XYZ file of C-alpha atoms in Angstrom:
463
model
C -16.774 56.879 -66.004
C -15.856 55.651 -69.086
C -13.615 52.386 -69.338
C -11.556 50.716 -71.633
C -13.113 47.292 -72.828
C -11.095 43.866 -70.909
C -9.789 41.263 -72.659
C -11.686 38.404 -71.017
C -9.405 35.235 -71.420
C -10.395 31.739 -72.551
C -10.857 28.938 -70.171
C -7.719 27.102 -71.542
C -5.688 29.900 -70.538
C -6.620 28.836 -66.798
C -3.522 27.241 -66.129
C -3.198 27.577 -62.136
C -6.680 25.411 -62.142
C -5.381 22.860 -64.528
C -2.297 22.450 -62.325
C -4.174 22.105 -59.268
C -7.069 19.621 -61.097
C -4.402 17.459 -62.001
C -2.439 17.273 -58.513
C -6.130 16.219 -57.015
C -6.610 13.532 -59.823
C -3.553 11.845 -58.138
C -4.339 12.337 -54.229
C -8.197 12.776 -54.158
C -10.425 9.906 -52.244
C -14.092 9.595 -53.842
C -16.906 9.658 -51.302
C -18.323 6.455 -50.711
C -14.836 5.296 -50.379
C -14.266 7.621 -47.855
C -17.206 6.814 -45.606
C -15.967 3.311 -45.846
C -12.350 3.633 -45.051
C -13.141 5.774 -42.102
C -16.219 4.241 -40.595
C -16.142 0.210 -42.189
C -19.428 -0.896 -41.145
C -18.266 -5.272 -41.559
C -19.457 -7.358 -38.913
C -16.227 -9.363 -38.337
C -14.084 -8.168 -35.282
C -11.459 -5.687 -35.865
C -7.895 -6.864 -35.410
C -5.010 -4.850 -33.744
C -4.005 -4.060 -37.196
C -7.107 -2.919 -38.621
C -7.255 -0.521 -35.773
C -4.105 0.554 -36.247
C -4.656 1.258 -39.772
C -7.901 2.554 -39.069
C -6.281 5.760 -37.131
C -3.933 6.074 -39.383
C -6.499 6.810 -41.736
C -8.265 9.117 -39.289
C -5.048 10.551 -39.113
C -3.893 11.180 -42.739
C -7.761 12.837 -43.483
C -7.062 15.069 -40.319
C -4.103 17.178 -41.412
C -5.924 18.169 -45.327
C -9.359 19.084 -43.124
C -7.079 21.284 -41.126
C -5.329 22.876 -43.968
C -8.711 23.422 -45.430
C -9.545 25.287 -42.164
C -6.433 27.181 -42.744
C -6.881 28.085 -46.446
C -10.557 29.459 -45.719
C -8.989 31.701 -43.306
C -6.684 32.552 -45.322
C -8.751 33.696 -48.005
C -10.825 35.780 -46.470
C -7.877 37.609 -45.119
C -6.618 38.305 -48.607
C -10.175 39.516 -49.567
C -10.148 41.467 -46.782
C -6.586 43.117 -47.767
C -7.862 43.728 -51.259
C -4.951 41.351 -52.693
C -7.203 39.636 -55.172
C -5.104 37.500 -57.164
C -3.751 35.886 -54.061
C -7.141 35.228 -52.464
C -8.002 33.542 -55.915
C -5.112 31.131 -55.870
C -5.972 30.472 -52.163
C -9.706 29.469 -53.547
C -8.019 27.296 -55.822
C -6.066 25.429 -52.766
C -9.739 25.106 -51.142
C -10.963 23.272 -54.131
C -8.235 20.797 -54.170
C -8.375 20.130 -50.113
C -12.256 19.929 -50.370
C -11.991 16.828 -52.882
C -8.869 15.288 -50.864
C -11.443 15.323 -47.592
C -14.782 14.963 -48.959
C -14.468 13.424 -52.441
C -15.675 14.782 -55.799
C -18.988 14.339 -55.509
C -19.556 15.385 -52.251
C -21.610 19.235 -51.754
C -18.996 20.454 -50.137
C -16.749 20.167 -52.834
C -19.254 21.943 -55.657
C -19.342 24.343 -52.958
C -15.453 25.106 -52.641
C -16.299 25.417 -56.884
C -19.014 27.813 -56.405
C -16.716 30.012 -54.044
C -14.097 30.091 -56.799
C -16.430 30.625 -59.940
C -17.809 33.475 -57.850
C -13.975 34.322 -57.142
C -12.779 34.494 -60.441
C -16.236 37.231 -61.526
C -15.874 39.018 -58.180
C -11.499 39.220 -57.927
C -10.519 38.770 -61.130
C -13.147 40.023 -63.029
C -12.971 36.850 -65.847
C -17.013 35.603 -66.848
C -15.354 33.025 -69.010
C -13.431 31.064 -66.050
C -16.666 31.802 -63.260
C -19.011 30.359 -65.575
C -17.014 26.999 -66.536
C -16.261 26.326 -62.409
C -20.352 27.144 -61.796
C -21.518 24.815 -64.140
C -19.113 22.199 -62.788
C -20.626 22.752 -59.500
C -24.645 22.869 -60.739
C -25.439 18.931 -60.735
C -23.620 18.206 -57.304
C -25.196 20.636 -55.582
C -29.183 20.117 -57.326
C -28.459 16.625 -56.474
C -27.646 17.201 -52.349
C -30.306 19.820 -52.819
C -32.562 17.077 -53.209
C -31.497 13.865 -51.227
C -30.787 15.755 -48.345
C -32.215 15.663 -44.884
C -30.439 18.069 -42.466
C -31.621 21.686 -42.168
C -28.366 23.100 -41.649
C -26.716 21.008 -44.681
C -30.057 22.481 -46.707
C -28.940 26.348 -45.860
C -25.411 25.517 -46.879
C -26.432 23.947 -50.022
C -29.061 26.615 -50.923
C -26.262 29.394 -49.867
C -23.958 27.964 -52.624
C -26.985 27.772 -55.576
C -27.785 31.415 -55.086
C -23.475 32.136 -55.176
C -23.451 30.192 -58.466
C -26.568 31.374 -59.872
C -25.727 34.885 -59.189
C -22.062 34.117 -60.594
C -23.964 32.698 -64.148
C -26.070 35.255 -63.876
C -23.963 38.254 -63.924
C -21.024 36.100 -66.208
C -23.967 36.115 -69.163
C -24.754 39.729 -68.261
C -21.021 40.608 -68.742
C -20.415 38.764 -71.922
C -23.764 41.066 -73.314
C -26.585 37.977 -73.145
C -29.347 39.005 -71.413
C -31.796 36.393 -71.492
C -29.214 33.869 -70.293
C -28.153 36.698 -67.605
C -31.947 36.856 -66.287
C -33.022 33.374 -66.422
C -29.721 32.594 -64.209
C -30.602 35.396 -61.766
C -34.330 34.118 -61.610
C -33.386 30.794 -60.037
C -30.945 32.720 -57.552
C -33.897 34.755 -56.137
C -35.792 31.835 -55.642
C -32.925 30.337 -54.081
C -32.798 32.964 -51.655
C -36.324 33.071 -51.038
C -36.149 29.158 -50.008
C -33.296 29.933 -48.215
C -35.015 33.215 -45.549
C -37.889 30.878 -45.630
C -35.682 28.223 -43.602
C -34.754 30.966 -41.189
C -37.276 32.062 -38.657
C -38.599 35.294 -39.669
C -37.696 35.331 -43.024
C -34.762 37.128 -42.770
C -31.537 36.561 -45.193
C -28.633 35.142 -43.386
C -25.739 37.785 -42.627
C -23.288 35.540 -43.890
C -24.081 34.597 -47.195
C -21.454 36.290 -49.416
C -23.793 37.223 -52.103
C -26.895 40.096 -50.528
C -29.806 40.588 -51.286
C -29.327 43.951 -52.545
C -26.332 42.609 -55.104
C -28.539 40.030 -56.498
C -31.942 42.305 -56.754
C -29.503 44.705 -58.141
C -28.053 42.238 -60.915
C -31.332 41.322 -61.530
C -32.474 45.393 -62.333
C -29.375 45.159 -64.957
C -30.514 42.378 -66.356
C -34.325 43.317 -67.149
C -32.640 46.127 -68.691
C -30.392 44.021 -70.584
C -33.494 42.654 -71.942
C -35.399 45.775 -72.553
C -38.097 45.102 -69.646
C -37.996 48.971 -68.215
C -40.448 48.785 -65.710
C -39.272 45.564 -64.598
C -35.799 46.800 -64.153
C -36.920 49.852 -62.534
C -38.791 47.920 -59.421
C -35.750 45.789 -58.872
C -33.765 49.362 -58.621
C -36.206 50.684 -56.464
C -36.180 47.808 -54.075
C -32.398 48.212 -53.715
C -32.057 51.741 -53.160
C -34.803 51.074 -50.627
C -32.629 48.338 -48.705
C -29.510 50.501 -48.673
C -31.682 53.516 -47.615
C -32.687 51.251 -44.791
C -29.151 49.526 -44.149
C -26.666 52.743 -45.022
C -28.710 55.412 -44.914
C -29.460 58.280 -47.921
C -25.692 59.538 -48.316
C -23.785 56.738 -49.158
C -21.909 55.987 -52.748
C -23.730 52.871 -53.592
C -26.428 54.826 -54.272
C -24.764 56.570 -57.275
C -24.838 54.126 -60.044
C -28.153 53.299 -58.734
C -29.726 56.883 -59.740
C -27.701 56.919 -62.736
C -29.107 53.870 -63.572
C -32.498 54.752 -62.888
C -32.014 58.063 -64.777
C -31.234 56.266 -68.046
C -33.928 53.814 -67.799
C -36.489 57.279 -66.956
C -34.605 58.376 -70.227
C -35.536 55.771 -72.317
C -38.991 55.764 -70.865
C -38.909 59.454 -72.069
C -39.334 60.826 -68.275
C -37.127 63.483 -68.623
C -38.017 65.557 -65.741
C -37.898 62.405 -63.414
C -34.178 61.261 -65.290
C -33.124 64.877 -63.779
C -34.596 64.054 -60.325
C -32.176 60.981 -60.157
C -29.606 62.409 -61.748
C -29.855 65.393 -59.051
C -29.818 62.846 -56.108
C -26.722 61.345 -57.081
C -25.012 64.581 -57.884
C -25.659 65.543 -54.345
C -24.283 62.325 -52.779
C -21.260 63.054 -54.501
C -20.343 66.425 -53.351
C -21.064 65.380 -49.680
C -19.221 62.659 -49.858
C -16.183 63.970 -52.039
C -16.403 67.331 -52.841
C -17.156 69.472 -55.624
C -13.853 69.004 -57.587
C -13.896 65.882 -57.500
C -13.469 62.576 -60.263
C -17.083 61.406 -59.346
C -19.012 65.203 -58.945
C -17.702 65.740 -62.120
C -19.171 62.485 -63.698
C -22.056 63.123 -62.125
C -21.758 67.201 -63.375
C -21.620 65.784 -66.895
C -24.942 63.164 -66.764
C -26.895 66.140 -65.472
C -25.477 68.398 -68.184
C -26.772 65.272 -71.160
C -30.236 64.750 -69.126
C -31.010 68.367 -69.724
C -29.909 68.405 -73.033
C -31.888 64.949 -73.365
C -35.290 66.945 -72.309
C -35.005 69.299 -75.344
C -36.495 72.174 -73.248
C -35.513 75.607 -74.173
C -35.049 76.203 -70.080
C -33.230 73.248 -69.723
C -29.998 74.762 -71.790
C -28.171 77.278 -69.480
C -28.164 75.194 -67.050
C -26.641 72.735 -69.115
C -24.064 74.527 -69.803
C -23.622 75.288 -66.137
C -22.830 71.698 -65.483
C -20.551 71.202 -68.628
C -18.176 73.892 -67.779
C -18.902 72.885 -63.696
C -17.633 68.902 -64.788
C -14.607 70.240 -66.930
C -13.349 72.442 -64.331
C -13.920 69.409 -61.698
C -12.379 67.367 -63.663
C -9.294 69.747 -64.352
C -8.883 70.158 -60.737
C -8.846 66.534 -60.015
C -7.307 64.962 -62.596
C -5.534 67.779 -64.536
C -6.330 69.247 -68.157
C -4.213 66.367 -69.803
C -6.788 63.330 -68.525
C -8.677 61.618 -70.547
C -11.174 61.868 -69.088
C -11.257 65.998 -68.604
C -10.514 65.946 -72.568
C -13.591 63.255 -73.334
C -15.580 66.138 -71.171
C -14.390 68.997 -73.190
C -15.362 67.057 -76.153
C -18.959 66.465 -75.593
C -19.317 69.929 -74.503
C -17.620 71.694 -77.733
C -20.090 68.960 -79.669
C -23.148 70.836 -77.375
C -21.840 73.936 -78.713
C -21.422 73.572 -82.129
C -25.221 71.389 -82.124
C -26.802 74.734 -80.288
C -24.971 76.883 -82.474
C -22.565 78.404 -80.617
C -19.475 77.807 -83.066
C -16.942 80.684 -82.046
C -17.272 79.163 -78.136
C -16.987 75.857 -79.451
C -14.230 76.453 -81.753
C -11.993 78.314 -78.428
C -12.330 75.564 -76.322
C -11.597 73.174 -78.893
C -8.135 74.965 -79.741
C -7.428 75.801 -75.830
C -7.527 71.826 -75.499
C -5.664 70.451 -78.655
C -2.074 71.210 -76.786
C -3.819 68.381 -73.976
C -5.017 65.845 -76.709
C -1.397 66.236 -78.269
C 0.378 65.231 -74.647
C -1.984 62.600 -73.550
C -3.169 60.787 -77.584
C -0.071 61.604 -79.348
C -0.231 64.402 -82.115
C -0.891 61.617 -84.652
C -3.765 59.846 -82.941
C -7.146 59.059 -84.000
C -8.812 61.686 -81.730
C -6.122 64.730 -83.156
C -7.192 63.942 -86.610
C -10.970 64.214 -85.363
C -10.412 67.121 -83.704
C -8.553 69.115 -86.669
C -11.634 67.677 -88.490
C -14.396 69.686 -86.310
C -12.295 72.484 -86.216
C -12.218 72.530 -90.008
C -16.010 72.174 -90.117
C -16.428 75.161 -87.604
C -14.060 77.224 -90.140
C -16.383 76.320 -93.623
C -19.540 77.426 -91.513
C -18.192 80.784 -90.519
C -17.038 80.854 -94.178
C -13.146 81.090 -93.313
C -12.223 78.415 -96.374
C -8.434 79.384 -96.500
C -8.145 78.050 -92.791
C -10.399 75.165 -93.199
C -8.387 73.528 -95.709
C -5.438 74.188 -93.573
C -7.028 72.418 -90.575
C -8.602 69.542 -93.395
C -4.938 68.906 -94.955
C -3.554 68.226 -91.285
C -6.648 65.831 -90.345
C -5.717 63.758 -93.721
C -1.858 63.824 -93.027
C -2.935 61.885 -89.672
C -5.367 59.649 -91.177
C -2.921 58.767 -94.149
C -0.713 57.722 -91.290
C -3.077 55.888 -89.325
C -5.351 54.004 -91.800
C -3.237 54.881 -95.104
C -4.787 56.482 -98.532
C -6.934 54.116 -98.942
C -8.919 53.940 -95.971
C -12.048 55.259 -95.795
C -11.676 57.672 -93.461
C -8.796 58.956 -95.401
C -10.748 58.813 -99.002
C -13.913 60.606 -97.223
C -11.685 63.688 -95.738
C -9.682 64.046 -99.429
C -12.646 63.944 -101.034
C -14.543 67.084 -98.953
C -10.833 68.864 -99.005
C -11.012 68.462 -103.074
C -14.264 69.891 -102.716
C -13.487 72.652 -100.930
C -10.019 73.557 -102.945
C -12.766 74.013 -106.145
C -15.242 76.011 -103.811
C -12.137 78.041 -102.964
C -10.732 78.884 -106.410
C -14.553 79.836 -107.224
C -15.354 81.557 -104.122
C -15.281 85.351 -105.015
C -18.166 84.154 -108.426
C -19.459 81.542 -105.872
C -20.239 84.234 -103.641
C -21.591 87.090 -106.091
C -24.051 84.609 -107.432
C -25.169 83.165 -104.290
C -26.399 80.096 -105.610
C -28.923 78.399 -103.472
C -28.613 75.555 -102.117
C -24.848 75.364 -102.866
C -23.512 75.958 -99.569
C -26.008 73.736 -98.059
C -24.955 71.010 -100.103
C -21.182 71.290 -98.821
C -22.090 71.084 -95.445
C -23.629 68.210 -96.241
C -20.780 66.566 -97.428
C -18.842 67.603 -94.815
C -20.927 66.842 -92.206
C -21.618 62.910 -93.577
């Protein structure tokens, strides 16, 4: 499905952190403090007092530990709920209890700030905020990695390096750098592996909140990111192989997967084996939900393009099958008004007119303008485009009289939109100007027959 681009905020907009940071600055007790206060480790003999004030200590360090506890819980009972913005804040709360109990410096801490960099990728869906709490968290956590002793300490830490690794990883991969996007996912893989190889067997923990098959998926994107196709391709393999194996061969994560694999078999030029894919997940989605449905229609319309990719003269009616099969799903579903029914109309009429099929083409692009009006607005970009085909559809079936009709109201739009100027606006006056002349010549124009002369409007009108 197609989606509109996100506005990914800055990290100074991140104001519920800032609030937080600054209540911890104020209430926080460093480490080795810490240790000190609560186990003092002088030789002299305590006094009544300093036992006294020793369990008070004990005391005051109990209730935040508790309310950590609490906030965990709470957390991933919001996540559980779906109510994303909520479970964020929480994480937020467990960053600012983790440095009251453990200190700053302590793993645990960079570990609370792994949680919420992944929180703010996975809930919130903001790369800029996830990457700027990750790389807070990286040096803590290398450091622990490598002073520490205890095996179970060593899982926890390792746990939290493939969360932030994965959260850099895909955070690059968002924000359209690939390299930084792979070498990020790299180091989480090896995390992982370091981390079965401290369980017996081998075997990835159940409750790490990053899988295996999210990060070998992340890691497919990212080769593709970075134009390594066969690279990619392996990692996609290995996924749909572990959710074959988990889920079994009819569930919906392994849509995007064939699609995915599809368009990297399409720029490999493996048409036939694009179709294959494509084919699988077209399946999965009409036993999962239905034919008329959002997803067997986007699935309707890849198989229609992969066909139409393979350039095969056998490959076209059923092309066409699946355009018309994806419109009508997605009329059904959504109704004829949806975007995304209309952006399904459109790159069928755009089949049409490329396989010369104008007078279909032309039809269904009239039958939808009424939609386009109700759900773009009658003086909207995609109107004036629209007016613009249907002009170029009228100059090839030699109807000139009606093409500058349908011209005049594409420029009206565009003179709204852009102004005169524009040049949009300039390009569509200037191939209506030239079509006015072609018109007042037409009945000499087309006596003579000039060669070449129509050919050369089209051109221009097709530019």
């Amino acid at each position: 499905m197609r989606a509109s681009p996100i506005r990914i905020p800055t990290v100074s907009n991140d104001t519920e952190w800032d609030f937080c940071f600054h209540l911890s600055q104020q209430t926080k007790i460093p480490a080795h403090q810490q240790t000190e206060e609560l186990y003092p480790t002088g030789g002299s003999e305590e006094s009544e007092e300093d036992t006294k004030a020793k369990e008070k200590t004990i005391d005051c360090m109990s209730l935040p530990r508790e309310k950590l506890v609490q906030s965990q819980k709470k957390t991933a009972q919001l996540i559980k709920e779906k109510m994303n913005t909520q479970a964020n804040q929480e994480l937020i709360r467990c960053v600012i209890l983790s440095r009251i109990t453990f200190g700053e410096e302590h793993w645990k801490c960079a570990q609370a700030l792994a949680s919420l960099a992944y929180g703010y990728l996975t809930l919130r869906g903001l790369p800029a905020q996830a990457k700027k709490h990750a790389e807070s968290a990286k040096n803590t956590l290398l450091t622990w990695k490598g002073k520490t002793t205890s095996d179970k300490e060593k899982k926890e830490i390792l746990g939290a390096l493939v969360m932030l690794y994965y959260t850099l990883g895909v955070a690059w991969l968002l924000q359209n750098h690939g390299r930084e996007a792979y070498f990020n996912l790299q180091k989480a893989e090896r995390n992982m592996k370091e981390l079965k190889e401290l369980y017996k067997g081998g075997v990835c923990p159940h409750g790490l909140q990053v899988s295996e098959k999210d990060l070998t998926v992340a890691l497919g994107r990212a080769s593709l990111a970075i134009h390594r196709l066969n690279l990619a391709l392996a990692y996609f393999e290995k996924a749909v192989g572990n959710i074959i194996a988990t889920k079994g061969d009819r569930t919906s994560d392994l849509v995007t997967l064939y699609e995915e694999m599809a368009q990297i078999e399409q720029l490999r030029r493996n048409h036939d084996q694009a179709i294959q894919y494509l084919q699988q997940a077209h399946s999965i989605c009409i036993s999962l939900f239905t034919e008329v449905s959002p997803q067997t229609a986007e699935a309707s319309v890849l198989l229609a393009k992969a066909y139409t990719m393979s350039g095969e003269a056998r490959h076209m009616d059923v092309a066409e099958i699946y355009f018309i099969k994806s419109i009508s799903a997605y009329q059904t579903a959504l109704g004829p008004e949806d975007c995304q029914t209309l952006m399904a109309i459109e790159d069928f009429y755009k089949w049409l007119i490329h396989n010369g099929k104008k007078e279909e083409a032309y039809r269904l692009i009239k039958c939808s303008l009424k939609s386009q009006d109700i759900s773009y607005g009658n003086c909207s970009e995609k109107v004036a485009e629209t007016y613009y085909n249907m002009g170029k559809i009228c100059f090839a079936k030699g109807d000139l009289r009606k093409a500058i009709r349908l011209l005049r109201k594409c420029l009206m739009i565009q003179v709204l939109l852009y102004g005169s100027e524009h040049s949009k606006s300039r390009g569509t006056k200037n191939v209506l100007t030239l079509l006015q002349r072609v018109s007042n010549s037409s009945s000499g124009w087309r006596r003579k027959a000039t060669p070449g002369r129509w050919d050369s409007v089209c051109k221009v009108i097709e530019a």
